[in-house]
CSV table of C-alpha atoms in Angstrom, one decimal:
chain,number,residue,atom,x,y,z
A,858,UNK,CA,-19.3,-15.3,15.5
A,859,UNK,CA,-21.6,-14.5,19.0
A,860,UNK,CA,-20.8,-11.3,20.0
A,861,UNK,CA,-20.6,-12.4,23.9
A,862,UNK,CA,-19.4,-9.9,27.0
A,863,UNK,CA,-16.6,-12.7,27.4
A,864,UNK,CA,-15.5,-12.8,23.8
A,865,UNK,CA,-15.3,-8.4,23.8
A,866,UNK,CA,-13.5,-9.4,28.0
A,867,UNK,CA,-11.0,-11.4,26.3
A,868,UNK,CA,-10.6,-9.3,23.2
A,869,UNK,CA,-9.8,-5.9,25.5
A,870,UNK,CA,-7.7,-8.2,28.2
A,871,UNK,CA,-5.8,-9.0,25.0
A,872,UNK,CA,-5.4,-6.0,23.6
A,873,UNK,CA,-4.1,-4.4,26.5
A,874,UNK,CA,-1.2,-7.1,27.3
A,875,UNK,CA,0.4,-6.5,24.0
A,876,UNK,CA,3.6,-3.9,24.5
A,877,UNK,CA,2.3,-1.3,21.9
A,878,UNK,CA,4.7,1.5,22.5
A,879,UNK,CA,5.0,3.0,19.2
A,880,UNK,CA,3.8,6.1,19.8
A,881,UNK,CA,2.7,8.2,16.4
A,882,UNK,CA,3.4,11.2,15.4
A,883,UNK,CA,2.5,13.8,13.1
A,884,UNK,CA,4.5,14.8,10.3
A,885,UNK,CA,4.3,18.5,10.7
A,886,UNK,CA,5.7,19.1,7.6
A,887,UNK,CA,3.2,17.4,6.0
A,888,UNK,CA,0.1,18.4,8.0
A,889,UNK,CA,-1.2,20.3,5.8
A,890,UNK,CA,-3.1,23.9,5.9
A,891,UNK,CA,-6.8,24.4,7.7
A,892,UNK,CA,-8.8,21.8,6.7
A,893,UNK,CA,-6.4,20.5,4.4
A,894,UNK,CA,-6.1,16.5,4.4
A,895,UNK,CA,-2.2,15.0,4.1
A,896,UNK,CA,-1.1,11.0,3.9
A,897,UNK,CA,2.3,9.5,4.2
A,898,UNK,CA,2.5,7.1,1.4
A,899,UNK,CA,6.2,6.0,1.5
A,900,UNK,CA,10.0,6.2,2.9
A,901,UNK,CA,13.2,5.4,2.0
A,902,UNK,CA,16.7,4.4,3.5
A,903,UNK,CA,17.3,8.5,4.4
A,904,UNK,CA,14.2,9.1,5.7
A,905,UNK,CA,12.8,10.9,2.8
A,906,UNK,CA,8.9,10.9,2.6
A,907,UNK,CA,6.5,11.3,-0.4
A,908,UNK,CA,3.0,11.8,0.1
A,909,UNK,CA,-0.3,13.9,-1.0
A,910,UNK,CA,-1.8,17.1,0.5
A,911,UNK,CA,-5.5,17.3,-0.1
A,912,UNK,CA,-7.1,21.3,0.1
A,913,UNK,CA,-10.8,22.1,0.9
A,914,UNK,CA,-11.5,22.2,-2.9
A,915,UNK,CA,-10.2,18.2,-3.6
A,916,UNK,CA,-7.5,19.7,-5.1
A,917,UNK,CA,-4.2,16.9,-4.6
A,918,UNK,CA,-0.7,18.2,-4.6
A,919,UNK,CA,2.0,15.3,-4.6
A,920,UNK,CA,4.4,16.2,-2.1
A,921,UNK,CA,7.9,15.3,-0.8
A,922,UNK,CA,8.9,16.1,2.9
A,923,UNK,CA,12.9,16.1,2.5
A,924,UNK,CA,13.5,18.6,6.1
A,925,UNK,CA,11.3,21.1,4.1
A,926,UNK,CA,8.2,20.1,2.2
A,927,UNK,CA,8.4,20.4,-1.4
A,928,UNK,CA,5.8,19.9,-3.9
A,929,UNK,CA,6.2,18.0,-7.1
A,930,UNK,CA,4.0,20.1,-9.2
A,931,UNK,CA,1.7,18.4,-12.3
A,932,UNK,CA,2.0,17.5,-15.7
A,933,UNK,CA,0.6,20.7,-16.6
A,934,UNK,CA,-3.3,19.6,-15.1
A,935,UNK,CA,-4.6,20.7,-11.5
A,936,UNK,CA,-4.3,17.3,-9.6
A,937,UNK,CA,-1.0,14.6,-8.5
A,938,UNK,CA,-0.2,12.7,-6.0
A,939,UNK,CA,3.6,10.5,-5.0
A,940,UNK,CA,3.4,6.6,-4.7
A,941,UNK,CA,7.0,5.6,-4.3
A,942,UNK,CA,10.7,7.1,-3.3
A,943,UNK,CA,13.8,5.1,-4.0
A,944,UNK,CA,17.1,5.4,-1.8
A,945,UNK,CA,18.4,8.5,-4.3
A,946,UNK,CA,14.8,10.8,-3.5
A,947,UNK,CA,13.7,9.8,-7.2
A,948,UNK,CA,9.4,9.7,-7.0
A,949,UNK,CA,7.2,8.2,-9.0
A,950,UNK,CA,2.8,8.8,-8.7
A,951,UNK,CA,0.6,9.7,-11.2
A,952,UNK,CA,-0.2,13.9,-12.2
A,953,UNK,CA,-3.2,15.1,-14.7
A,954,UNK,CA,-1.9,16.5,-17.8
A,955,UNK,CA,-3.2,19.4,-19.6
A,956,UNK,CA,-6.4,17.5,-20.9
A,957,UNK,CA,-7.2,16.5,-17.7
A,958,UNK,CA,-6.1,12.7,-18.4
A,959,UNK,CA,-3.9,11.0,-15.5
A,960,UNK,CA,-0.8,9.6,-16.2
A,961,UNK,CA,2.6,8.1,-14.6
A,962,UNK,CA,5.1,10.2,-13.8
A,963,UNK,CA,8.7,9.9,-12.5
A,964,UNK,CA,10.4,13.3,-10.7
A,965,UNK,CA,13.9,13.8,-9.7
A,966,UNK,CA,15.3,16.6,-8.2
A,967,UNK,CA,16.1,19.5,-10.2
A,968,UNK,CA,14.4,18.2,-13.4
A,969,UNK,CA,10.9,18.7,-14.7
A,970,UNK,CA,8.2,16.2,-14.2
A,971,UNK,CA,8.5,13.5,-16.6
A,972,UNK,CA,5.5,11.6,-18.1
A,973,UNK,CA,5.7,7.8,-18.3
A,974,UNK,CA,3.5,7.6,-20.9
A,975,UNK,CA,0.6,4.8,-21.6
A,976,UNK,CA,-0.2,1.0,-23.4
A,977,UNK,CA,-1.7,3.1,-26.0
A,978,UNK,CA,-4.8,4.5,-24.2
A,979,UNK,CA,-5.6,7.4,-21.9
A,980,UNK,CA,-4.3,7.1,-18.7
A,981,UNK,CA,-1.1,5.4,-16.4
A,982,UNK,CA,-0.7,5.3,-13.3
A,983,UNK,CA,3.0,5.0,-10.9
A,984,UNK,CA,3.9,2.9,-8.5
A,985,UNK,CA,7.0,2.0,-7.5
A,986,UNK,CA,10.3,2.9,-8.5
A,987,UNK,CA,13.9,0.4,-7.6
A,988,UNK,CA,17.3,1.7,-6.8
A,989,UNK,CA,18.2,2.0,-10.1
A,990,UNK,CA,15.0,3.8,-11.6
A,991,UNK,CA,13.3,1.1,-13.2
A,992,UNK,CA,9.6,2.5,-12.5
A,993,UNK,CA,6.4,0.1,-12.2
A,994,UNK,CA,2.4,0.8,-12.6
A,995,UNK,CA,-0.6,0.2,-14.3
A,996,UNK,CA,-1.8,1.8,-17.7
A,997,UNK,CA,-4.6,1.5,-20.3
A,998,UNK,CA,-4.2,-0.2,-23.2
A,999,UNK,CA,-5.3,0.1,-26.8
A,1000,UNK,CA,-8.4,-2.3,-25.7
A,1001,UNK,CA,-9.4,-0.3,-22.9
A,1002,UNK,CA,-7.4,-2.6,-20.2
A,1003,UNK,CA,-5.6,-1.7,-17.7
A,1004,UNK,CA,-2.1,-3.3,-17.7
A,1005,UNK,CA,1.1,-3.5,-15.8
A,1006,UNK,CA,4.1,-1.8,-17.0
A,1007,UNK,CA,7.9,-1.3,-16.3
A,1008,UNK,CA,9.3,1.0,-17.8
A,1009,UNK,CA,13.3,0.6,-17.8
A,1010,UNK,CA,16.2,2.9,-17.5
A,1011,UNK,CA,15.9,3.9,-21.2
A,1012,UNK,CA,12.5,5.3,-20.6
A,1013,UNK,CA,10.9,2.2,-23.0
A,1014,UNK,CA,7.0,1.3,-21.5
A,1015,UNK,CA,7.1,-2.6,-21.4
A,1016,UNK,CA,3.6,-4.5,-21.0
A,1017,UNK,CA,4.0,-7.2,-18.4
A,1018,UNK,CA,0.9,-9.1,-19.7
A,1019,UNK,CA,-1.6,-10.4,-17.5
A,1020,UNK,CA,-2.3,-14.4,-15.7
A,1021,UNK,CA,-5.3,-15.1,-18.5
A,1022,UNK,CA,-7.8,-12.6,-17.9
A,1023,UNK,CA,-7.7,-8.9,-19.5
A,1024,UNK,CA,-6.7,-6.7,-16.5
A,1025,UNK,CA,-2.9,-6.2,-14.5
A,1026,UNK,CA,-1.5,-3.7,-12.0
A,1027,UNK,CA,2.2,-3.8,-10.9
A,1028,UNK,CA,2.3,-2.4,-7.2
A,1029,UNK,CA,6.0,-2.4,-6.2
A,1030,UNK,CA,9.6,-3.7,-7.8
A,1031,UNK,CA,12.9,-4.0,-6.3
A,1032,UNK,CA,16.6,-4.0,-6.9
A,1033,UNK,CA,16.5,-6.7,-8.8
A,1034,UNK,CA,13.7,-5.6,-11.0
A,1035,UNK,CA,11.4,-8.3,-9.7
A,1036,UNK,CA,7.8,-6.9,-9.9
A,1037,UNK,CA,4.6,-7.5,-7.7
A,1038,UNK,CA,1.1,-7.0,-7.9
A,1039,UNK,CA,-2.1,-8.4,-8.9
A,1040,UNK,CA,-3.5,-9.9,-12.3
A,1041,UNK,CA,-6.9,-11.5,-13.5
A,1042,UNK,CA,-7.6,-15.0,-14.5
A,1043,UNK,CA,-8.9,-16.4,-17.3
A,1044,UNK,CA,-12.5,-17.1,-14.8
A,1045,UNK,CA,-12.0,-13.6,-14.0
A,1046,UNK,CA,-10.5,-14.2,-10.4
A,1047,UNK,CA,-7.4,-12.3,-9.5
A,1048,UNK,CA,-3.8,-13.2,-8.5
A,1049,UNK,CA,-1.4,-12.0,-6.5
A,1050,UNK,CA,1.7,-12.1,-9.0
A,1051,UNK,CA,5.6,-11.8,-9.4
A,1052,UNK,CA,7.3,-10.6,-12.2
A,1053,UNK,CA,10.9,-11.8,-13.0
A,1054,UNK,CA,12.6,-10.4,-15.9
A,1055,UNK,CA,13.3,-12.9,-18.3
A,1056,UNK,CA,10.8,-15.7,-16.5
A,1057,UNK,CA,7.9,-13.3,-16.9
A,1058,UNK,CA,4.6,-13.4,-14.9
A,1059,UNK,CA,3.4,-16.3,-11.8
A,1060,UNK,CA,0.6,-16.3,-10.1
A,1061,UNK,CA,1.5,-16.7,-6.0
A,1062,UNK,CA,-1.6,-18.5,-5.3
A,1063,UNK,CA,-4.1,-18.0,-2.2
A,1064,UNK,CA,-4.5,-18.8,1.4
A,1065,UNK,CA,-7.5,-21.3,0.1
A,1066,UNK,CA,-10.2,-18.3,-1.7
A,1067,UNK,CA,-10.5,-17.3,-4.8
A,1068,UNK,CA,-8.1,-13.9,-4.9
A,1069,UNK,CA,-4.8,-12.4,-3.7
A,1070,UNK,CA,-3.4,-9.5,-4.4
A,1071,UNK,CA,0.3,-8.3,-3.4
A,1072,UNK,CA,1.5,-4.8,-2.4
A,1073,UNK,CA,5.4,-4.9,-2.0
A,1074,UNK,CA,8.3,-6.7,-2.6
A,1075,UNK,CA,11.8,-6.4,-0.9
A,1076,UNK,CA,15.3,-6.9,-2.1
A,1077,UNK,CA,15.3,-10.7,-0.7
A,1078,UNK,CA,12.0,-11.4,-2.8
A,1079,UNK,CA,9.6,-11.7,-0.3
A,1080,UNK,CA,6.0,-10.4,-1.5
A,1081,UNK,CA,3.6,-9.4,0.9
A,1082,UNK,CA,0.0,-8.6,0.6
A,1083,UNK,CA,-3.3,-10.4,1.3
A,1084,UNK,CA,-5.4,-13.0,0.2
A,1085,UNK,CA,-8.8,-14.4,0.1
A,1086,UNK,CA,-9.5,-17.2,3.0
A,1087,UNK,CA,-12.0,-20.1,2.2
A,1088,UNK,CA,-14.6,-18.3,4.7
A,1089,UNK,CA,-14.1,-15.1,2.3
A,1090,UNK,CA,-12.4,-13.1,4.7
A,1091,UNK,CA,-8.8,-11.8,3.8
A,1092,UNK,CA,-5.7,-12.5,5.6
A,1093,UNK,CA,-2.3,-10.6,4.8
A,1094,UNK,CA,0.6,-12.6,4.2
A,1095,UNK,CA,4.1,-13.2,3.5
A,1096,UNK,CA,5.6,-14.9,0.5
A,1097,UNK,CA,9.0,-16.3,0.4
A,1098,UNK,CA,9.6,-17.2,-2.9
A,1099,UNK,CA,8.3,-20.6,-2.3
A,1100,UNK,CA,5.2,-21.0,-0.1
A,1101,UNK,CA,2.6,-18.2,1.2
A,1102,UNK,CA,2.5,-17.6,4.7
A,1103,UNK,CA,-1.1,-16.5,6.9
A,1104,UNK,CA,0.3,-13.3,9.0
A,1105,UNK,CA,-3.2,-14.1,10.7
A,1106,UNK,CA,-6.1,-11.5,12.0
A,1107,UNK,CA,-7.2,-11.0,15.4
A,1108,UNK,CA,-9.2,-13.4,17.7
A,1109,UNK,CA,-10.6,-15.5,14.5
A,1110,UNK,CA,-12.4,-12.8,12.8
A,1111,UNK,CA,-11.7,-9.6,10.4
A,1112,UNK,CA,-9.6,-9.4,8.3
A,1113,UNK,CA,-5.9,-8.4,7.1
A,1114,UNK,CA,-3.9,-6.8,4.5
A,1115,UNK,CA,0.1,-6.0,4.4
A,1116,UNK,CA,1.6,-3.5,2.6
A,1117,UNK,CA,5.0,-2.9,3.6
A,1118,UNK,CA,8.2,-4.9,4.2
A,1119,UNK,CA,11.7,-3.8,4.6
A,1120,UNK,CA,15.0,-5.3,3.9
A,1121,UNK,CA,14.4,-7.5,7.6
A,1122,UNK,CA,11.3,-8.9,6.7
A,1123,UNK,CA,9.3,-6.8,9.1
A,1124,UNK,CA,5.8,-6.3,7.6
A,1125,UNK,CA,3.2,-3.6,8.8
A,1126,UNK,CA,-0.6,-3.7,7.6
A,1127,UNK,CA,-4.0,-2.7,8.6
A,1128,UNK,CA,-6.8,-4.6,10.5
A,1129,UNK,CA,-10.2,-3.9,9.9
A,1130,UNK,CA,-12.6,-4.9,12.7
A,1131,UNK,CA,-16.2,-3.7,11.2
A,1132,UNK,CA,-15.7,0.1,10.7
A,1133,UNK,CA,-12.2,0.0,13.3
A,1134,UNK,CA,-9.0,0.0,11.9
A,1135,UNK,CA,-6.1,-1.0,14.2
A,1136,UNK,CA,-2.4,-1.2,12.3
A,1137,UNK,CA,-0.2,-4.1,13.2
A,1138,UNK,CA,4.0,-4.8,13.1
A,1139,UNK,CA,4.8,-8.4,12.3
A,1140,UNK,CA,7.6,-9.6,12.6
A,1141,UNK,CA,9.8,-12.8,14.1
A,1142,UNK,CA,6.8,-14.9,13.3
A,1143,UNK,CA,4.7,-12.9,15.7
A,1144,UNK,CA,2.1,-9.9,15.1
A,1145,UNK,CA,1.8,-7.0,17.1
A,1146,UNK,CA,-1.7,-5.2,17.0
A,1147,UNK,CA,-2.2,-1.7,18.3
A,1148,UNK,CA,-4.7,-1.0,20.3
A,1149,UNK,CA,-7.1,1.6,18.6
A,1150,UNK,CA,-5.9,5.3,18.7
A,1151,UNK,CA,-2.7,4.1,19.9
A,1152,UNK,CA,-1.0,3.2,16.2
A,1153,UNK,CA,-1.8,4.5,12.8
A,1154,UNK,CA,-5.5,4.6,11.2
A,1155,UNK,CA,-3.4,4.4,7.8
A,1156,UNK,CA,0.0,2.0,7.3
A,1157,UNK,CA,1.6,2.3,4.2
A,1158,UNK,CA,5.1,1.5,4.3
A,1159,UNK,CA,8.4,0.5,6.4
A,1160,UNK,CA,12.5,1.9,5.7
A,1161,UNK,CA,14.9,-0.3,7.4
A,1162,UNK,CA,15.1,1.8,10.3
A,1163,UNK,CA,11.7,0.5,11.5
A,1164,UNK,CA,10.1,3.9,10.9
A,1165,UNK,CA,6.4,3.3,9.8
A,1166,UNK,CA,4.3,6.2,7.5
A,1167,UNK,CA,1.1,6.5,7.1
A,1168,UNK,CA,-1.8,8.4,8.6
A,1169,UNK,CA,-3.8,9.5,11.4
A,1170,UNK,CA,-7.8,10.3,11.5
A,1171,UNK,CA,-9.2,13.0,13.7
A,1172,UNK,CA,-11.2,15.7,13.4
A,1173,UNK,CA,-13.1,14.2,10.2
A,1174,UNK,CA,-9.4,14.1,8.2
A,1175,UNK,CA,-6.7,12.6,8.0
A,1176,UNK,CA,-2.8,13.4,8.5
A,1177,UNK,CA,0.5,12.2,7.5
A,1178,UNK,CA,1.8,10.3,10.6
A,1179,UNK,CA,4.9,7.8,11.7
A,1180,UNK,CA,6.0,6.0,14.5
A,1181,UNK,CA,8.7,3.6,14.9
A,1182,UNK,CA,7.8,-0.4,14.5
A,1183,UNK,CA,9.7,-1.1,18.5
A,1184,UNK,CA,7.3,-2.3,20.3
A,1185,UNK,CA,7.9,-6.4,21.3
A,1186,UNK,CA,4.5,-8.2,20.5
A,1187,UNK,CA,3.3,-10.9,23.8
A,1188,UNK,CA,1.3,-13.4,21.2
A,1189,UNK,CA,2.9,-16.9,20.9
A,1190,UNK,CA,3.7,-18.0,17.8
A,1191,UNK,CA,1.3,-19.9,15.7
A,1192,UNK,CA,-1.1,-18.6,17.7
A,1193,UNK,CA,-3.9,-18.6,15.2
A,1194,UNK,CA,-6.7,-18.4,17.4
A,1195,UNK,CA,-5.8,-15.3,18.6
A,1196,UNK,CA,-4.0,-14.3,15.2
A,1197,UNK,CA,-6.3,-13.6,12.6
A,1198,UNK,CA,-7.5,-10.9,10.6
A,1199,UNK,CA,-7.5,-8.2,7.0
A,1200,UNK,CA,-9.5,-6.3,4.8
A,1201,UNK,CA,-7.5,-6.0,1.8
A,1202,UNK,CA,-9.8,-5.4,-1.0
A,1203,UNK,CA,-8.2,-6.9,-4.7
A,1204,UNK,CA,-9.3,-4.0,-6.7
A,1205,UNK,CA,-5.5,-3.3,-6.3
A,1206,UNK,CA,-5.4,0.4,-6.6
A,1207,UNK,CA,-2.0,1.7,-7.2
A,1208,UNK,CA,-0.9,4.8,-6.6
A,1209,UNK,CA,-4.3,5.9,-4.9
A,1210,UNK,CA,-5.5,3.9,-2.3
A,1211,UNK,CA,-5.5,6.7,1.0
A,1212,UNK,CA,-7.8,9.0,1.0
A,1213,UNK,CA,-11.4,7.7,1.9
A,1214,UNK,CA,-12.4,8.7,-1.5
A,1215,UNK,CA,-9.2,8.7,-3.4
A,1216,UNK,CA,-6.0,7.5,-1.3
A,1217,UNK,CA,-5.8,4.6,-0.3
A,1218,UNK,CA,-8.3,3.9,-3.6
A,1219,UNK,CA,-8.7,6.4,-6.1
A,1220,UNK,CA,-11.5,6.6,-8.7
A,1221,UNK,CA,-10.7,6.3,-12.1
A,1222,UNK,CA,-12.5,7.8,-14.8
A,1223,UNK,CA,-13.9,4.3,-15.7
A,1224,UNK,CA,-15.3,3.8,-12.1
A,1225,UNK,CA,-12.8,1.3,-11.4
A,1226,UNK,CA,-11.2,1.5,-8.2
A,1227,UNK,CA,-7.5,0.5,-7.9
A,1228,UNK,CA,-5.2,-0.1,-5.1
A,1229,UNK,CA,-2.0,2.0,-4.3
């Protein structure tokens, strides 16, 4: 696309007419120590907040801001890090064990940290957990895969199979223990998926590319995430059970990924415009983009009272952030010219993806990277 002085005119003009008054702020009890690096990763109904705190060393403590900050401790290794909170505070991530191998855990209050186990290899990783502590993830196998997994309320691992191909990761599941994420092909080419106990595994299609990938579910079944367009860019977008819906990207170019809905339907995402990342609200058909430094550089998730978590970046690191999802987007509907954008990258990894090098995508030990 020409880069023209009336293109970047129209692009700032824009920019500036939409109402973006969520204002962010910090999570202070989250923030972190020094140099230390924090990210929000999720919220629940109370306002309850898991994250991870990063120190100097790379060391990752999985955390839980509950008023005070309290942190979840390991699996008897040096390194965690929380992926997902239901309504009752119970968290599920992913801790190093005593060998040093990663695996899914699920933590409640009071109790020790309890591993999730594996597919019969070395390492699992968690998710998302529903209201009634069904927990979701990815783990290997005895081939050296990487699968998704629910593991129910009798603490039984179930492989949810894959759409063809050898790989699966489960990224979120709700109340009704519907589970979404992303699966390979038999070409090789991944899916965004949803899981329905007792109908199994479907694909959700694409926005006309190759991939998709979903990050959350709600209660209602709608999936969002993002998906490849026919120019190879990636959109996010909205699935209602029966068609997938383009939440757009900004001006025609970039790209979009979504990855959090709450019980309304309100999505937030990211927008990557080359290196800038602007986080958007959409909702009532409409998307609202921030204008850069004025939302958050990271946006992981939504609760029902429109409070958004995620990060900010200043200073070289980043820090656990929210703002509230108010502001009232000016864009008319449909308005895909000047809605139209993402960066969601299908290497769906889990319970990682923040950190430049490890959330928001974390490195596994076979050089895979996953989203969270």
């Amino acid at each position: 696309m020409p880069n023209t002085p009336l293109l970047s005119l129209t692009l700032a003009l824009w920019l500036c007419a939409l109402d973006a008054k969520a204002q962010v702020k910090p999570l202070s009890g989250m923030a972190g120590q020094g140099k230390e690096t924090s990210v929000a990763v999720d919220i629940n109904a109370r306002g309850q907040v898991v994250g991870v705190i990063e120190d100097e060393d790379g060391r990752q403590r999985a955390v839980m801001l509950d008023k005070v900050l309290r942190e979840l401790g390991t699996l008897g290794g040096s390194d965690s890090f929380s992926k997902g909170i239901n309504a009752d505070g119970v968290v599920v991530g992913s801790a190093q064990d005593g060998a040093g191998r990663w695996r899914a855990f699920l933590y409640r209050h009071g109790e020790p940290m309890r591993d999730l186990g594996t597919l019969g290899g070395r390492s699992s990783y968690g998710t998302g957990v529903n209201a009634a502590g069904q927990a979701v993830g990815f783990a290997d196998t005895a081939a050296d895969d990487f699968h998704a997994f629910l593991v129910g309320v009798d603490g039984k691992m179930v492989d949810l199979g894959t759409l063809g191909g050898n790989i699966s990761y489960a990224a979120g599941i709700n109340a009704r223990g519907e589970v979404v994420g992303t699966a390979a092909l038999a070409d090789g080419y991944r899916r965004a998926f949803l899981y329905r106990p007792g109908a199994g595994m479907r694909e959700l299609g694409t926005l006309g590319g190759r991939s998709s990938a979903a990050s959350a579910v709600n209660d209602a079944g709608q999936v969002v995430g993002a998906s490849e367009m026919p120019d190879r860019r990636w959109h996010a977008f909205l699935h209602d059970g029966a068609k997938m819906v383009d939440l757009g990207a900004l001006i025609g170019y970039g790209n979009s990924y979504a990855t959090g809905i709450n019980a309304a339907g309100h999505v937030v995402g990211t927008i990557l415009l080359g290196e800038e990342r602007r986080s958007f609200v959409y909702r009532d058909g409409k998307m609202l983009v921030h204008q850069a430094g004025k939302g958050l550089y990271l946006t992981n998730a939504i609760n029902d009272d429109e409070l958004v978590i995620g990060a900010t970046f200043f200073s070289k690191r980043y820090a656990a952030a929210t703002m509230q999802s108010n502001a009232t987007p000016v864009v008319p509907k449909g308005s895909r010219d000047f809605i139209a954008l993402m960066g969601f990258v299908v290497t769906m990894a889990v319970g990682a993806v923040l950190l430049r090098r490890r959330y928001r995508g974390i490195e596994l030990s076979k050089g895979r990277m996953l989203r969270m």
